[in-house]
mmCIF file of C-alpha atoms in Angstrom:
data_model
loop_
_atom_site.group_PDB
_atom_site.id
_atom_site.type_symbol
_atom_site.label_atom_id
_atom_site.label_comp_id
_atom_site.label_asym_id
_atom_site.label_seq_id
_atom_site.Cartn_x
_atom_site.Cartn_y
_atom_site.Cartn_z
ATOM 1 C CA PRO A 1 2.865 -1.193 -11.278
ATOM 2 C CA ALA A 2 1.009 -4.502 -11.227
ATOM 3 C CA GLY A 3 2.380 -7.337 -13.188
ATOM 4 C CA ASP A 4 2.369 -5.881 -16.995
ATOM 5 C CA GLY A 5 2.935 -2.994 -15.937
ATOM 6 C CA ALA A 6 -0.337 -0.541 -15.891
ATOM 7 C CA THR A 7 -0.631 1.623 -13.014
ATOM 8 C CA PHE A 8 -3.323 1.644 -10.050
ATOM 9 C CA ARG A 9 -5.626 4.627 -9.962
ATOM 10 C CA GLY A 10 -7.840 6.698 -7.915
ATOM 11 C CA SER A 11 -9.054 6.265 -3.891
ATOM 12 C CA PHE A 12 -12.162 4.736 -3.521
ATOM 13 C CA GLU A 13 -13.605 4.067 0.035
ATOM 14 C CA HIS A 14 -14.864 0.300 1.906
ATOM 15 C CA SER A 15 -15.526 -1.272 4.168
ATOM 16 C CA LEU A 16 -13.805 -4.016 6.525
ATOM 17 C CA ASP A 17 -16.137 -6.425 8.001
ATOM 18 C CA ALA A 18 -15.185 -8.393 11.331
ATOM 19 C CA LYS A 19 -13.400 -11.525 9.895
ATOM 20 C CA GLY A 20 -11.222 -8.733 7.852
ATOM 21 C CA ARG A 21 -12.310 -8.865 4.700
ATOM 22 C CA VAL A 22 -12.511 -6.348 2.254
ATOM 23 C CA SER A 23 -13.463 -5.725 -1.614
ATOM 24 C CA LEU A 24 -10.472 -4.784 -3.596
ATOM 25 C CA PRO A 25 -11.960 -1.293 -5.362
ATOM 26 C CA ALA A 26 -12.904 -2.599 -9.035
ATOM 27 C CA PRO A 27 -10.523 -0.517 -10.708
ATOM 28 C CA PHE A 28 -8.022 -2.404 -8.161
ATOM 29 C CA ARG A 29 -8.876 -5.783 -9.938
ATOM 30 C CA SER A 30 -9.224 -5.115 -13.453
ATOM 31 C CA VAL A 31 -5.725 -3.285 -13.178
ATOM 32 C CA LEU A 32 -4.236 -6.718 -11.601
ATOM 33 C CA GLY A 33 -6.761 -9.083 -14.130
ATOM 34 C CA ASP A 34 -5.694 -12.608 -13.600
ATOM 35 C CA VAL A 35 -3.499 -12.133 -10.981
ATOM 36 C CA PRO A 36 -4.154 -14.365 -8.057
ATOM 37 C CA SER A 37 -3.500 -12.313 -5.045
ATOM 38 C CA VAL A 38 -1.457 -8.724 -3.415
ATOM 39 C CA VAL A 39 0.997 -8.632 -1.448
ATOM 40 C CA LEU A 40 0.604 -6.504 1.811
ATOM 41 C CA THR A 41 3.125 -5.148 4.609
ATOM 42 C CA ASN A 42 3.050 -2.169 6.899
ATOM 43 C CA PHE A 43 5.038 1.928 5.501
ATOM 44 C CA VAL A 44 5.026 4.548 6.443
ATOM 45 C CA CYS A 45 3.520 7.733 5.059
ATOM 46 C CA ASP A 46 4.145 11.382 5.357
ATOM 47 C CA GLY A 47 4.207 10.055 9.022
ATOM 48 C CA ALA A 48 1.291 8.309 9.539
ATOM 49 C CA ARG A 49 0.771 4.337 9.485
ATOM 50 C CA CYS A 50 -1.273 2.185 6.639
ATOM 51 C CA LEU A 51 -0.846 -0.861 4.515
ATOM 52 C CA ASP A 52 1.647 -0.995 1.077
ATOM 53 C CA GLY A 53 0.039 -3.404 -1.671
ATOM 54 C CA PHE A 54 1.365 -5.017 -4.809
ATOM 55 C CA SER A 55 0.381 -6.908 -7.434
ATOM 56 C CA LEU A 56 1.778 -10.489 -6.659
ATOM 57 C CA PRO A 57 3.826 -10.071 -9.496
ATOM 58 C CA SER A 58 5.425 -6.386 -8.711
ATOM 59 C CA TRP A 59 6.120 -7.842 -4.745
ATOM 60 C CA GLU A 60 8.143 -10.867 -6.478
ATOM 61 C CA ALA A 61 10.053 -8.350 -9.277
ATOM 62 C CA PHE A 62 10.960 -6.126 -5.779
ATOM 63 C CA GLU A 63 12.154 -8.873 -3.667
ATOM 64 C CA ALA A 64 14.588 -9.543 -7.499
ATOM 65 C CA LYS A 65 15.994 -6.767 -7.140
ATOM 66 C CA LEU A 66 16.702 -6.772 -3.304
ATOM 67 C CA ARG A 67 18.327 -10.274 -4.124
ATOM 68 C CA GLU A 68 21.470 -8.352 -5.850
ATOM 69 C CA ARG A 69 22.601 -6.235 -3.402
ATOM 70 C CA SER A 70 24.398 -6.861 -0.351
ATOM 71 C CA ARG A 71 22.601 -8.672 2.058
ATOM 72 C CA PHE A 72 25.978 -6.908 5.109
ATOM 73 C CA ASN A 73 24.287 -3.589 3.524
ATOM 74 C CA SER A 74 22.668 -2.055 7.110
ATOM 75 C CA GLN A 75 20.047 0.078 5.359
ATOM 76 C CA LEU A 76 18.678 -3.187 3.261
ATOM 77 C CA ARG A 77 18.406 -5.754 6.711
ATOM 78 C CA LYS A 78 16.358 -2.676 7.988
ATOM 79 C CA LEU A 79 14.252 -2.743 4.620
ATOM 80 C CA GLU A 80 13.862 -6.600 5.172
ATOM 81 C CA ASN A 81 13.297 -6.729 9.002
ATOM 82 C CA PHE A 82 10.404 -3.293 8.336
ATOM 83 C CA TYR A 83 8.964 -3.831 5.224
ATOM 84 C CA LEU A 84 9.431 -7.403 4.246
ATOM 85 C CA ALA A 85 9.306 -9.662 7.321
ATOM 86 C CA ARG A 86 5.781 -8.379 7.940
ATOM 87 C CA ALA A 87 4.817 -8.493 3.451
ATOM 88 C CA VAL A 88 1.803 -11.122 3.654
ATOM 89 C CA GLU A 89 0.830 -12.302 0.422
ATOM 90 C CA CYS A 90 -3.570 -12.658 -0.038
ATOM 91 C CA PRO A 91 -5.149 -14.377 -1.955
ATOM 92 C CA ILE A 92 -8.262 -12.691 -3.737
ATOM 93 C CA ASP A 93 -11.145 -14.580 -3.757
ATOM 94 C CA LYS A 94 -13.891 -15.911 -6.063
ATOM 95 C CA SER A 95 -15.647 -11.969 -4.547
ATOM 96 C CA GLY A 96 -12.935 -9.700 -5.105
ATOM 97 C CA ARG A 97 -12.241 -9.647 -2.139
ATOM 98 C CA ILE A 98 -9.087 -9.988 -0.156
ATOM 99 C CA ASN A 99 -8.463 -10.802 4.240
ATOM 100 C CA ILE A 100 -5.962 -8.292 5.674
ATOM 101 C CA PRO A 101 -4.371 -10.468 8.454
ATOM 102 C CA ASN A 102 -4.843 -8.511 11.451
ATOM 103 C CA SER A 103 -0.989 -8.182 12.396
ATOM 104 C CA LEU A 104 -1.726 -5.796 9.598
ATOM 105 C CA ARG A 105 -4.962 -4.143 10.485
ATOM 106 C CA THR A 106 -3.515 -3.173 14.514
ATOM 107 C CA TYR A 107 -0.092 -2.113 12.580
ATOM 108 C CA ALA A 108 -2.368 0.327 10.659
ATOM 109 C CA SER A 109 -4.915 1.333 13.123
ATOM 110 C CA LEU A 110 -7.609 -0.266 10.752
ATOM 111 C CA GLY A 111 -11.663 -0.452 11.676
ATOM 112 C CA ARG A 112 -13.985 -0.841 9.827
ATOM 113 C CA ASP A 113 -14.104 2.321 7.403
ATOM 114 C CA VAL A 114 -10.532 1.633 5.401
ATOM 115 C CA VAL A 115 -9.955 3.975 1.970
ATOM 116 C CA PHE A 116 -7.226 2.263 -1.072
ATOM 117 C CA THR A 117 -5.007 4.629 -2.785
ATOM 118 C CA SER A 118 -3.005 4.682 -5.495
ATOM 119 C CA SER A 119 0.787 4.802 -5.008
ATOM 120 C CA PHE A 120 3.693 5.187 -8.280
ATOM 121 C CA HIS A 121 4.642 1.830 -7.989
ATOM 122 C CA GLY A 122 1.325 -0.177 -6.631
ATOM 123 C CA PHE A 123 -1.854 0.652 -4.127
ATOM 124 C CA ARG A 124 -1.932 1.566 -0.361
ATOM 125 C CA VAL A 125 -4.698 1.001 2.621
ATOM 126 C CA TRP A 126 -5.992 3.130 5.278
ATOM 127 C CA GLU A 127 -7.571 4.250 8.333
ATOM 128 C CA LYS A 128 -10.670 6.368 6.746
ATOM 129 C CA LYS A 129 -9.915 9.095 9.515
ATOM 130 C CA VAL A 130 -6.028 8.840 8.958
ATOM 131 C CA TRP A 131 -6.438 8.903 4.867
ATOM 132 C CA GLU A 132 -8.315 12.511 5.370
ATOM 133 C CA LEU A 133 -6.445 13.872 7.808
ATOM 134 C CA ILE A 134 -2.647 13.487 4.955
ATOM 135 C CA PHE A 135 -4.930 13.925 2.456
ATOM 136 C CA ARG A 136 -6.017 17.454 3.981
ATOM 137 C CA GLU A 137 -2.822 18.403 5.428
ATOM 138 C CA SER A 138 -1.261 17.621 1.466
ATOM 139 C CA GLU A 139 -3.725 19.839 -0.113
ATOM 140 C CA ALA A 140 -2.782 22.683 2.566
ATOM 141 C CA ALA A 141 0.685 22.751 2.423
ATOM 142 C CA LEU A 142 -0.282 22.794 -1.410
ATOM 143 C CA LEU A 143 -2.288 26.081 -0.985
ATOM 144 C CA GLU A 144 0.371 27.446 0.784
ATOM 145 C CA ASN A 145 2.543 27.152 -1.205
ATOM 146 C CA PRO A 146 1.048 26.426 -4.915
ATOM 147 C CA ASP A 147 4.922 26.167 -6.130
ATOM 148 C CA LEU A 148 4.663 22.884 -4.313
ATOM 149 C CA PHE A 149 5.329 19.859 -7.251
ATOM 150 C CA ALA A 150 7.255 22.394 -9.231
ATOM 151 C CA ASP A 151 10.509 20.147 -8.958
ATOM 152 C CA VAL A 152 8.299 16.797 -9.460
ATOM 153 C CA ASP A 153 7.509 18.356 -12.916
ATOM 154 C CA VAL A 154 7.659 15.827 -15.408
#
């Protein structure tokens, strides 16, 4: 969740410019309120590369929880090496845009067309064609097994 416990919702298509700048979806900016930046890092979801995004306060809370763990934990070190080492704070400019660093654009194969999607802990940024494939695969799994989400029921 964002710093105040609010949740991002929905999916939104946007375009990256030549400098790697992209507008955050207006509903996401509304959730962020006065938060001055977001944190992006590499992520793998359902076998596909994308970016994981958080409000700065949410990311800082996540880091604080990790600091409570033993630094000698091998799983924690793998998380540090993969997830934390590539994390980048991206300031939100006056136009509501962020600049996605080239290293993260390359990792997630982001081209001009990207999709922002909500997640339980923040949001994700996808190459549009990758997101369309992931969505189709999820839909196909649900069509094949209508009880797919039964164990997730709350």
